[in-house]
Coordinates of C-alpha atoms in Angstrom, one line a residue:
X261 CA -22.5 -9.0 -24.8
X262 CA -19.0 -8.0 -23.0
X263 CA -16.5 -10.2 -23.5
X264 CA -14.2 -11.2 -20.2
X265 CA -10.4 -12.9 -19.7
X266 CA -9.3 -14.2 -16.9
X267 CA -5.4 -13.9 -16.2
X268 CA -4.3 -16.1 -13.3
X269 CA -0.8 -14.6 -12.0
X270 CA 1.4 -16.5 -9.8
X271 CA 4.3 -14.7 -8.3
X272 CA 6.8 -15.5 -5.9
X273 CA 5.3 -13.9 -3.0
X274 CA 1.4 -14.1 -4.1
X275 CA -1.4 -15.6 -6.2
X276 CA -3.5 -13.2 -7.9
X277 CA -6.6 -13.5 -10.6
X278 CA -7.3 -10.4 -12.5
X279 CA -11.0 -10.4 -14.4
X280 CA -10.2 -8.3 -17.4
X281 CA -12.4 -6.9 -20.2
X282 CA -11.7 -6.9 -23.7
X283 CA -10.8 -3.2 -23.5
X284 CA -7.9 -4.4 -20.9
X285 CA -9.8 -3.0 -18.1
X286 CA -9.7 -4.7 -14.8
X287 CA -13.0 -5.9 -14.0
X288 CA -12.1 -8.0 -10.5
X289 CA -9.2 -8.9 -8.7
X290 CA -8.2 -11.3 -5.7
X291 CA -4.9 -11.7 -3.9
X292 CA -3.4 -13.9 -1.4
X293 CA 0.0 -14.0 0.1
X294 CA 2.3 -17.0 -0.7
X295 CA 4.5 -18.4 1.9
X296 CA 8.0 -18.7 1.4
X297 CA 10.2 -21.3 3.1
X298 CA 14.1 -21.0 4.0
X299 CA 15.3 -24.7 4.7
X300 CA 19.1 -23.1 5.3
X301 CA 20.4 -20.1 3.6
X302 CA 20.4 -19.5 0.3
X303 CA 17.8 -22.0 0.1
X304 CA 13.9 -20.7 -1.3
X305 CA 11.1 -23.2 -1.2
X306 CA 7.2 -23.0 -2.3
X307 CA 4.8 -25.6 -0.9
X308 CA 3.5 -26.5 -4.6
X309 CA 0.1 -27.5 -2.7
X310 CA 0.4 -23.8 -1.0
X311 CA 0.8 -22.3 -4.9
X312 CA -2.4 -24.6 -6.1
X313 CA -4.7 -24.1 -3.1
X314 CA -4.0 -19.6 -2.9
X315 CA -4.3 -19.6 -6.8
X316 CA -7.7 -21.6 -7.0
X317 CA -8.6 -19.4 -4.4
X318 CA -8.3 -16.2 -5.9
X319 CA -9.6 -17.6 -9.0
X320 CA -13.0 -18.1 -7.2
X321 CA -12.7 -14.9 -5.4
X322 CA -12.4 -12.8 -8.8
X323 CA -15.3 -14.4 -10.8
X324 CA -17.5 -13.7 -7.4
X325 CA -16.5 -10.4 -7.2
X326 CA -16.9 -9.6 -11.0
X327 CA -20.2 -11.3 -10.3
X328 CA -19.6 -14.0 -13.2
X329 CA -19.8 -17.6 -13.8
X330 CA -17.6 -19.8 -16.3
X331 CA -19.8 -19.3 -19.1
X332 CA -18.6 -16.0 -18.7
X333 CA -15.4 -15.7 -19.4
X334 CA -13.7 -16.4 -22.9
X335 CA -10.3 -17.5 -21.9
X336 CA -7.8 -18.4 -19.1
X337 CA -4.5 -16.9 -19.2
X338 CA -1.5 -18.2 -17.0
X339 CA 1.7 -16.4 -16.3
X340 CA 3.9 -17.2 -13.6
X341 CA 6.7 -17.0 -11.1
X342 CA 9.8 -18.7 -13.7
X343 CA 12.1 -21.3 -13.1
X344 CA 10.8 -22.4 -9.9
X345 CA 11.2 -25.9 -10.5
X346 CA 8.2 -28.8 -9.3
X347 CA 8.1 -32.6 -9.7
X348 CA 4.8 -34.7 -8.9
X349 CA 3.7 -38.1 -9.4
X350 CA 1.7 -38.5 -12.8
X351 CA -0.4 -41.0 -10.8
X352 CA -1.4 -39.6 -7.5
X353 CA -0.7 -35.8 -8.4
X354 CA 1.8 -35.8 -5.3
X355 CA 4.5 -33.1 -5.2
X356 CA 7.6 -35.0 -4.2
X357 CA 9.3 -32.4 -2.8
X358 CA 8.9 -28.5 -2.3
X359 CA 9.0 -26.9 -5.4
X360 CA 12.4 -25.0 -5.4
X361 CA 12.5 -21.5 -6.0
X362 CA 13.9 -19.7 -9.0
X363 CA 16.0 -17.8 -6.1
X364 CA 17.4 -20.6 -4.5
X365 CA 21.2 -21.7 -4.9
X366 CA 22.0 -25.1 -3.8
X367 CA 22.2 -25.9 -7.1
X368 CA 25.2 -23.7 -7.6
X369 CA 27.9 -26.9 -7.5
X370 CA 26.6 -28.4 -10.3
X371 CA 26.9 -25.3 -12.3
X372 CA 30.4 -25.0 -11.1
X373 CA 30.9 -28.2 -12.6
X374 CA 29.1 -27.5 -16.3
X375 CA 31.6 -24.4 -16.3
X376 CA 35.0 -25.8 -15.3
X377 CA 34.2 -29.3 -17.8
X378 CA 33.9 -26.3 -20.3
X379 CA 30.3 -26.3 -21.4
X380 CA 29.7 -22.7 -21.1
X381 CA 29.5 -22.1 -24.6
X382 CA 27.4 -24.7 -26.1
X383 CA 24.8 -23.8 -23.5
X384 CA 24.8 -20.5 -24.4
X385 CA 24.1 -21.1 -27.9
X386 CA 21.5 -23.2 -27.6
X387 CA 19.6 -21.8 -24.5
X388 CA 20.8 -18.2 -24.9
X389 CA 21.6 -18.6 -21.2
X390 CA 24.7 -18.5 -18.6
X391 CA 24.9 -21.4 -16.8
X392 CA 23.6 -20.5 -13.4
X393 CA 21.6 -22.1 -10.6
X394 CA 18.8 -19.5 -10.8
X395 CA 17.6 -21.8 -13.8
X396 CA 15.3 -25.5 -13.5
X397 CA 17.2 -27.8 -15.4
X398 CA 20.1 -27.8 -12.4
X399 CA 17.7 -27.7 -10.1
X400 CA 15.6 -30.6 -11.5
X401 CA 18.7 -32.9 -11.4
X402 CA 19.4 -31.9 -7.8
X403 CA 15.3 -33.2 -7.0
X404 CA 16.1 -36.2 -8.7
X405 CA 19.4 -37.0 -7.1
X406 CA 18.3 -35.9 -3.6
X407 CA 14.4 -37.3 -3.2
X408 CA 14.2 -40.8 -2.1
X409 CA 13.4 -42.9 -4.8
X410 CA 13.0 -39.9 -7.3
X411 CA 15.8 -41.0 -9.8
X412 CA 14.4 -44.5 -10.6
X413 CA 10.4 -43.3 -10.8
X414 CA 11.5 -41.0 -13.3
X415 CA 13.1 -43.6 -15.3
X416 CA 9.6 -45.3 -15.3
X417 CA 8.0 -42.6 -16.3
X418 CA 6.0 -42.1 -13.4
X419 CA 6.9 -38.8 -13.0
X420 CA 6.4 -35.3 -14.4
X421 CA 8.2 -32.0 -14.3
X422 CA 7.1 -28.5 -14.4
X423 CA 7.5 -25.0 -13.8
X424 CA 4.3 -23.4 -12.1
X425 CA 2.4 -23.1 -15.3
X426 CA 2.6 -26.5 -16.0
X427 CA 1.9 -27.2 -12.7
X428 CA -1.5 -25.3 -12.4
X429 CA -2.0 -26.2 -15.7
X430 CA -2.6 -30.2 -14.7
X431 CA -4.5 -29.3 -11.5
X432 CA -7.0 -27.1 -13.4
X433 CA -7.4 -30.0 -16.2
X434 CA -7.2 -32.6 -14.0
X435 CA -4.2 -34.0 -14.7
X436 CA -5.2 -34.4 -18.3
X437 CA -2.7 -32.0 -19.6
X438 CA 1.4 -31.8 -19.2
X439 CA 2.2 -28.9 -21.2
X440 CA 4.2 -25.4 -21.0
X441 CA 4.7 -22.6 -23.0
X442 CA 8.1 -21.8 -25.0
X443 CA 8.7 -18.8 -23.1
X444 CA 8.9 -20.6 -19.6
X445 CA 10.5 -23.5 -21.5
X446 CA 13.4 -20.9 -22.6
X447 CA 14.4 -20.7 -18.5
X448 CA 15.3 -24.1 -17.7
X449 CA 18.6 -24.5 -19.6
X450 CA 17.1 -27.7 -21.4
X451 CA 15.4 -26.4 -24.2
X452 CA 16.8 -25.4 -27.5
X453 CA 15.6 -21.9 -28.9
X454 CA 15.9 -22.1 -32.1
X455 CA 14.1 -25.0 -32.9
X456 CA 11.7 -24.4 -29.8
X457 CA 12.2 -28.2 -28.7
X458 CA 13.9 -30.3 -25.8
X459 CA 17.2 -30.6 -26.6
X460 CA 18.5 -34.3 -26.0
X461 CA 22.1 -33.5 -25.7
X462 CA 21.3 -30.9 -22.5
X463 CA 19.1 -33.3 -21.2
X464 CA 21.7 -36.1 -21.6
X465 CA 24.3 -34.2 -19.6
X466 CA 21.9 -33.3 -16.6
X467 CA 20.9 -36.6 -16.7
X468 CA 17.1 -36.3 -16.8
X469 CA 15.0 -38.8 -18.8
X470 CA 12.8 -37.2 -21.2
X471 CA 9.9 -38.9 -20.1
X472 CA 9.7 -36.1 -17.1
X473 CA 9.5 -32.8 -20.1
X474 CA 6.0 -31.1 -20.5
X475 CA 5.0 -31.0 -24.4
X476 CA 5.7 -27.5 -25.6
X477 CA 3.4 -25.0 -27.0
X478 CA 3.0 -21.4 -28.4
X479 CA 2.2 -18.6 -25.8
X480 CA -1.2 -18.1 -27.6
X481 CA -2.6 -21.8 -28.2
X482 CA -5.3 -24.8 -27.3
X483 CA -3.9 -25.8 -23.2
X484 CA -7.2 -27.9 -23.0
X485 CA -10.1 -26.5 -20.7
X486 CA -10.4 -26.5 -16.8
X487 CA -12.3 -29.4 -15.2
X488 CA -15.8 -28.7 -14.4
X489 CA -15.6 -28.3 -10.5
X490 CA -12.6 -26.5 -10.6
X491 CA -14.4 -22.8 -11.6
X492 CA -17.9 -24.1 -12.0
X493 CA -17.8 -25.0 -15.8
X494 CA -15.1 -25.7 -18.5
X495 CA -12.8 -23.0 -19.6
X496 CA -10.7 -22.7 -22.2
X497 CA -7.0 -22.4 -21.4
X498 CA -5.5 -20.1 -24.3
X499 CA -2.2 -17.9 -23.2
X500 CA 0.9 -19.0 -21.1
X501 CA 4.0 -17.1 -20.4
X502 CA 6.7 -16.8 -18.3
X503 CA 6.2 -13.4 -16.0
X504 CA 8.8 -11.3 -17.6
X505 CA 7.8 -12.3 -20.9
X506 CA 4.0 -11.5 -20.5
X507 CA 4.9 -8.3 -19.2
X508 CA 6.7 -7.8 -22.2
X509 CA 3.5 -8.8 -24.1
X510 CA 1.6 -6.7 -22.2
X511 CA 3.1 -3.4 -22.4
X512 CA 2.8 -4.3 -26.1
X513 CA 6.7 -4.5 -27.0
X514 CA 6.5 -6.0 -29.7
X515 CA 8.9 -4.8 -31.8
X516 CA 12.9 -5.0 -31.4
X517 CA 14.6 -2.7 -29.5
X518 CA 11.0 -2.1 -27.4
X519 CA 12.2 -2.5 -23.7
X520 CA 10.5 -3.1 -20.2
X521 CA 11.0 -2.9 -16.7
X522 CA 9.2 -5.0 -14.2
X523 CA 9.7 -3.8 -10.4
X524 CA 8.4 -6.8 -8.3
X525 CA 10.2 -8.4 -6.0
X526 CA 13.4 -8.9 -8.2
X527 CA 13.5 -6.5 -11.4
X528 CA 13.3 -8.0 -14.8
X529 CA 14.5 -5.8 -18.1
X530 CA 13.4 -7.0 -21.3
X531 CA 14.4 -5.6 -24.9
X532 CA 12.8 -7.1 -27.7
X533 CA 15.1 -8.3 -30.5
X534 CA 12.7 -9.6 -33.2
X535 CA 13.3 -12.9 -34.6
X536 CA 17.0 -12.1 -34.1
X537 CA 18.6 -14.4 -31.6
X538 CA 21.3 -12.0 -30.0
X539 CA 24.0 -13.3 -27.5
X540 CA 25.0 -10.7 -25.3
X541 CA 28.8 -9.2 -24.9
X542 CA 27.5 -7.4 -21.6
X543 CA 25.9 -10.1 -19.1
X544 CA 23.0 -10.3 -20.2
X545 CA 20.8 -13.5 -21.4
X546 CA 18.7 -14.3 -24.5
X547 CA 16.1 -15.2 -24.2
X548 CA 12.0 -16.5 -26.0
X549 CA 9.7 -13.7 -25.7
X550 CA 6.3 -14.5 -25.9
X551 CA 5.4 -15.9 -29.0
X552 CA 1.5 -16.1 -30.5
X553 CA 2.8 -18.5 -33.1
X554 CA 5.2 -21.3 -33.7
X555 CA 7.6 -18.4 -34.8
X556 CA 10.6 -17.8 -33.0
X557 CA 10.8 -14.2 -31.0
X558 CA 13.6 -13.7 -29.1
X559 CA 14.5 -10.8 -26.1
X560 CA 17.6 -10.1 -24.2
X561 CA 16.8 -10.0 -20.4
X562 CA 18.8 -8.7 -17.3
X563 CA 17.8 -10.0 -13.9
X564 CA 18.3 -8.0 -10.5
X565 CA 17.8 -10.8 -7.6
X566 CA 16.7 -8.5 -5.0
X567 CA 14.5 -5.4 -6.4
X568 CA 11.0 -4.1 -4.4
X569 CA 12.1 -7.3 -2.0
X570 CA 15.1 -4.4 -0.8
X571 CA 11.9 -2.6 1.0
X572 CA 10.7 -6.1 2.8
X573 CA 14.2 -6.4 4.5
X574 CA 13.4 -2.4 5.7
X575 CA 10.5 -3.5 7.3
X576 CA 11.0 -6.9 8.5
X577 CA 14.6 -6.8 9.1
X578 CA 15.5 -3.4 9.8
X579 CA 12.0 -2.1 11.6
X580 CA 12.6 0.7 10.2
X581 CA 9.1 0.7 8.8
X582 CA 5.6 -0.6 9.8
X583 CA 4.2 -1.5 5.7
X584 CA 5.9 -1.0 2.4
X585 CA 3.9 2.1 1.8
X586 CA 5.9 4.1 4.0
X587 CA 9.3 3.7 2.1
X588 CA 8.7 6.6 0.1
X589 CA 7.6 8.7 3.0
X590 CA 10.9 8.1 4.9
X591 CA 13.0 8.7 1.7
X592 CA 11.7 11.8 1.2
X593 CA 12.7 13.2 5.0
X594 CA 15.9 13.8 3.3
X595 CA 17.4 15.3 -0.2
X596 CA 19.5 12.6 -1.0
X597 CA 21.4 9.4 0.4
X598 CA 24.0 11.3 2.3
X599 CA 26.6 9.4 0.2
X600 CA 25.6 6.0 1.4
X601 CA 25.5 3.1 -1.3
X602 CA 23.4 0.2 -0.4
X603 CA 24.3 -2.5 -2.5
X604 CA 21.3 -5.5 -1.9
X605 CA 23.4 -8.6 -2.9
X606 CA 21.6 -11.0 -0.6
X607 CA 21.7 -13.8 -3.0
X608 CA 24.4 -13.0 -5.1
X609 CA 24.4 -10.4 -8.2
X610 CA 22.5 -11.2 -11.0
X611 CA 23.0 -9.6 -14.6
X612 CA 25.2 -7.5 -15.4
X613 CA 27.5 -8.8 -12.7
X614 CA 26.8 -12.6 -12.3
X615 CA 28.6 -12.9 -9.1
X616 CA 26.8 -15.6 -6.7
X617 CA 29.2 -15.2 -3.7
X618 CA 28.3 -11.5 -3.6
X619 CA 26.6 -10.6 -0.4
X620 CA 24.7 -7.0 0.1
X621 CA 27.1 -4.3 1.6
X622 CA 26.3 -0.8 3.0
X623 CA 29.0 1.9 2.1
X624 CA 29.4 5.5 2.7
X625 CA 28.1 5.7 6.2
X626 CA 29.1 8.6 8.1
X627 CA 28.0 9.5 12.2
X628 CA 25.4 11.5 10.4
X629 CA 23.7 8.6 8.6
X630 CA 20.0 8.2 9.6
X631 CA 17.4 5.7 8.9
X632 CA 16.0 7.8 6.3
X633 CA 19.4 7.8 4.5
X634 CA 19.4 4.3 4.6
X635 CA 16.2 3.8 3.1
X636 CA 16.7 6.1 0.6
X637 CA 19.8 4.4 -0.4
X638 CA 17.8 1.1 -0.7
X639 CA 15.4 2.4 -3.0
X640 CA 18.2 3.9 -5.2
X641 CA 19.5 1.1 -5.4
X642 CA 16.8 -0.5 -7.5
X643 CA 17.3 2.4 -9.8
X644 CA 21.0 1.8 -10.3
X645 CA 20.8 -1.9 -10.6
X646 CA 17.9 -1.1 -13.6
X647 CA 20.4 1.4 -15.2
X648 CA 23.4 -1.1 -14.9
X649 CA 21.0 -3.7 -16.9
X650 CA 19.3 -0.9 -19.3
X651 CA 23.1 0.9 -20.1
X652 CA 24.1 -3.1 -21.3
X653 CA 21.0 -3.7 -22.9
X654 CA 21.6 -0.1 -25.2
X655 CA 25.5 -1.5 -25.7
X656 CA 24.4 -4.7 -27.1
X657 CA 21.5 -3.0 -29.7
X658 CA 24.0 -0.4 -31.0
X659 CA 26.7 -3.2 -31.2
X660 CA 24.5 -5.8 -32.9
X661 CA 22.8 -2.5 -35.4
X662 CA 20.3 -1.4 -33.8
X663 CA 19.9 1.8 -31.3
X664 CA 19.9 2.8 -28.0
X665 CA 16.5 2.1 -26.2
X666 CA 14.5 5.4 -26.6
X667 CA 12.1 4.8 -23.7
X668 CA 11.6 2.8 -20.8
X669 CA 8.0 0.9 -20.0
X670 CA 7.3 0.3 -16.3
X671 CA 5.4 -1.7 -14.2
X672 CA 5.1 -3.9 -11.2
X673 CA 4.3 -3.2 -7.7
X674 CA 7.0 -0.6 -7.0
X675 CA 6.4 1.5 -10.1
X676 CA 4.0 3.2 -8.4
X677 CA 6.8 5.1 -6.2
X678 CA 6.9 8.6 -8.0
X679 CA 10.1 9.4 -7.0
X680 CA 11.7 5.9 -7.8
X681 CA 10.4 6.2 -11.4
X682 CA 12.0 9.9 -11.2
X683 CA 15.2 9.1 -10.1
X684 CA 15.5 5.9 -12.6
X685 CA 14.7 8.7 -15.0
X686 CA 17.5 10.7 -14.5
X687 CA 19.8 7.9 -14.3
X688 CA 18.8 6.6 -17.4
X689 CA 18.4 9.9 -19.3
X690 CA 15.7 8.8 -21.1
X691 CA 11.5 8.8 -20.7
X692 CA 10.4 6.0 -18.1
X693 CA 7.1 5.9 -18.9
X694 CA 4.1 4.1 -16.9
X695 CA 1.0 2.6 -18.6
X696 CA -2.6 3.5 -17.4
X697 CA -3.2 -0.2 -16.6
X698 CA 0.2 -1.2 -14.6
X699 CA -0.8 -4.8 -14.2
X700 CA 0.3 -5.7 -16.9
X701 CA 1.9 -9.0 -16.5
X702 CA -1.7 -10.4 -16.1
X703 CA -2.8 -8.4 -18.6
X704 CA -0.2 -10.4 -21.1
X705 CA -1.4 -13.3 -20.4
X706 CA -4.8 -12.0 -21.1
X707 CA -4.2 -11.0 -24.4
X708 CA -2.8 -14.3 -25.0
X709 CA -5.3 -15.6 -24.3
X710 CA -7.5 -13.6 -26.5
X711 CA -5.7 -13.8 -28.9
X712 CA -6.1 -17.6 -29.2
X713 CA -9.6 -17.5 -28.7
X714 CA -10.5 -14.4 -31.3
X715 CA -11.0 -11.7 -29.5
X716 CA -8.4 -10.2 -31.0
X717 CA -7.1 -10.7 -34.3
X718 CA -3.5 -9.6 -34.2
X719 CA -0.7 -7.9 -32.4
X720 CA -1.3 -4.5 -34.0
X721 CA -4.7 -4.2 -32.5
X722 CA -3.3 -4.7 -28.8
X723 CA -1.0 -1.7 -29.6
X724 CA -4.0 0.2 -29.9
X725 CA -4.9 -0.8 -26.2
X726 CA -1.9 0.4 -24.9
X727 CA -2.0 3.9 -22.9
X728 CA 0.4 6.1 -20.8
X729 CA -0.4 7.0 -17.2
X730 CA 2.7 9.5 -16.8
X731 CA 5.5 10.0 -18.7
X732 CA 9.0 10.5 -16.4
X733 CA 11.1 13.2 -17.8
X734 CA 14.9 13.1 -17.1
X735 CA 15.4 16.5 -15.1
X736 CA 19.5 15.8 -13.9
X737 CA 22.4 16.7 -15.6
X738 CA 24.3 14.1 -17.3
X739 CA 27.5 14.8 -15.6
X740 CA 25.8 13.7 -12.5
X741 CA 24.2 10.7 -13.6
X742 CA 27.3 9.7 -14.9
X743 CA 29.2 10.8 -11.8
X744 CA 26.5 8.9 -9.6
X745 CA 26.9 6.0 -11.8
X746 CA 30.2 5.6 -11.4
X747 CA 29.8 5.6 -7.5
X748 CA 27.7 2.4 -7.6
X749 CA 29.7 0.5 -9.7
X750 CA 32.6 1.5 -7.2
X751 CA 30.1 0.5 -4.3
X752 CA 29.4 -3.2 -6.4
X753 CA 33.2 -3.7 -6.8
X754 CA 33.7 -3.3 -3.0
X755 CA 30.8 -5.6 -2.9
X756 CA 31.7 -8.4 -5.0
X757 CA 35.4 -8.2 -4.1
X758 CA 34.7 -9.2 -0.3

């Protein structure tokens, strides 16, 4: 009898559930788009109803397609969309406010004030994080302080926080369980890493009552089992993890000084460091990888803010194409960029840089520039903010003992884009390689799952599962990666210095 996982995915801009054998094959899928919401700028907002609703949806879709019931499938696996930050009533199950998006800055004066009171350190070493508003615990306090009557419910207890696993976790147990996973537990600047456990001092400072925190768990572990109407029968819930981290999982890094890239609508850059917690001397964060056990595993992670999302604002805000697909297309027209530098700051700079006031800037525009340079530019520039992150990421190995990454593992939605991967390649000077299955985020949080529920029996045996679709070879002289290297960081400090 084949066995089948189901991974529920839920990303910033979709819910999608991925039917998955135990060979890692995709069996079904189902997608639908998720709506964002802009209140003002700088502000990102999910209708957690909206997340729920699109997510139970697909989950319904997939099994149908598959052509499979609940009794079907082994497992449930969750990853998700980090940091995004929800609060509901334990009672009624009532969102009491949008959930607020791991993009969103409003948050950012109450990490001004952490900083100048001189707690920049002490976060650091217990969360492996800067203080920024891209994580939930700032963003949790600014729910409670700004929702009517939010403060004083949650010193009653009658409220509970989440980020979107936990949230999808209580709707599909019907509200029987409030629980996360360590590796989204790592993102909210609460949560101590090396003992894998709320940390009362950092929950004392933001001023959020205890009562709100989801128990934590292992990635790979018992999360209860879906209510019967949910997916027609009860399910077991075995495997959680933050995106980035499942990704991580499942392009089976799971050894130190393994790396992945993730190419959604941000990039994400993980390095595995073992059971060595590393702080960083180049931007970047530390941070829980997925972890199977109750063992401590740690990664160091670089975040760019505005990644495949660069080719959204070419379509919907330039015009300058009709669907995503065509980027490539129009960046081919022409050999290169013509010298232009597109630097996509829309919401700040995110690792190495860390500057939130940074807005996007085009540079190097001459009367010749075209569209197609334009674009071509744009798509660069998730290359060169990858290669800023990786060339950090290689500093901080060799410095800490360890060496350079070797090889670069790809996925996400714009990893497809052959001459992206290429010219990340040749920045780099180093193999990016892409896996035969590139879903693998979803596929993480299947083998999580499996994992918990036997259907595999250890790490070792998902390595065997792993395979290469093509392999990127670096074809550009190093004197002119360097050289165009250089150039960017030029065009970021014209950037950040505005």
């Amino acid at each position: 009898m084949t066995t089948y996982l189901l991974a529920l995915d839920q990303g910033t801009s979709s819910s999608r559930s991925i039917v998955f054998d135990a060979q890692g094959r995709i069996v079904a899928s189902a997608q639908q788009e998720l709506p964002q919401i802009y209140p003002r700028p700088g502000w990102v907002e999910h209708d957690p109803r909206e997340i729920w609703r699109t997510q139970l949806s697909t989950a319904r879709e997939a099994l149908t397609k598959a052509g499979l019931k609940a009794s079907d499938i082994r497992s449930v696996g969750i990853t998700n969309q980090r940091e995004t930050t929800i609060v509901w009533n334990r009672a009624t199950g009532t969102p009491i406010h949008h959930g607020i998006v791991w993009q969103d800055r409003r948050a950012e004066p109450t990490c001004q004030q952490l900083r100048e009171a001189g707690h920049s350190d002490a976060i650091l070493q217990k969360t492996g994080l800067r203080i920024d508003a891209y994580f939930s615990g700032t963003k949790l306090k600014w729910l409670l302080d700004h929702s009517p009557g939010a403060r004083a419910a949650a010193e009653r207890g009658e409220l509970a926080f989440g980020t979107v696993d936990s949230w999808l976790i209580w709707q599909l147990t019907g509200g029987k369980r409030h629980v996360t996973d360590v590796s989204n537990a790592s993102r909210t600047m609460l949560f101590n890493v090396h003992t894998n456990q709320w940390d009362a001092d950092l929950l004392a400072l933001l001023d959020i009552p205890a009562s709100l925190m989801p128990e934590v768990l292992p990635s790979a572990a018992d999360y209860g089992h879906t209510a019967e109407d949910v997916l027609g029968g009860a399910i077991h819930i075995g495997g959680v993890a933050g995106d980035q981290q499942s990704a991580l999982f499942g392009q089976a890094c799971f050894e130190a000084g393994m790396a992945k890239n993730t190419y959604g609508t941000g990039c994400f850059m993980l390095m595995h460091t073992g059971q060595q917690f590393q702080t960083s001397a180049n931007g970047l964060l530390t941070t829980s990888a997925a972890q199977p056990s109750g063992t401590p595993q740690f990664a160091l992670e670089g975040s760019v803010f505005v990644g495949g999302a660069v080719v959204q604002w070419l379509r919907d805000g330039l015009r300058a194409i009709e669907h995503s697909g065509q980027v490539q297309q129009l960046a081919e027209s022409v050999p290169d960029s013509g010298g232009v530098m597109l630097v996509p700051a829309f919401t700040g700079l995110g690792a190495p840089y860390w500057d939130a006031d940074a807005r996007g800037s085009i540079t190097g525009l001459t009367r010749g520039t075209t569209l197609a340079h334009i674009a071509r530019a744009a798509l660069e520039s998730i290359a060169y903010q990858s290669a800023a992150l990786l060339l950090a990421m290689s500093r901080d190995a060799v410095a800490n003992g360890g060496a350079a990454v070797s090889e670069l593992r790809v996925d996400g939605g714009a990893c497809v884009n052959n001459l992206l991967m290429q010219f990340q390649a040749d920045l780099l000077g180093i193999p990016v390689v892409r896996p035969a299955c590139v879903e693998t985020t979803a596929l993480g949080a299947a083998y999580l799952a499996g994992l918990s529920s036997d259907v595999y029996q250890s790490t070792e045996e998902l390595s065997q599962l792993w395979k290469a679709e093509r392999r990127f070879v670096p074809t550009m002289d190093k004197a002119r990666a360097d050289e165009l290297m250089a150039r960017w960081e030029r065009a970021v400090r014209q950037t950040t210095a505005q």
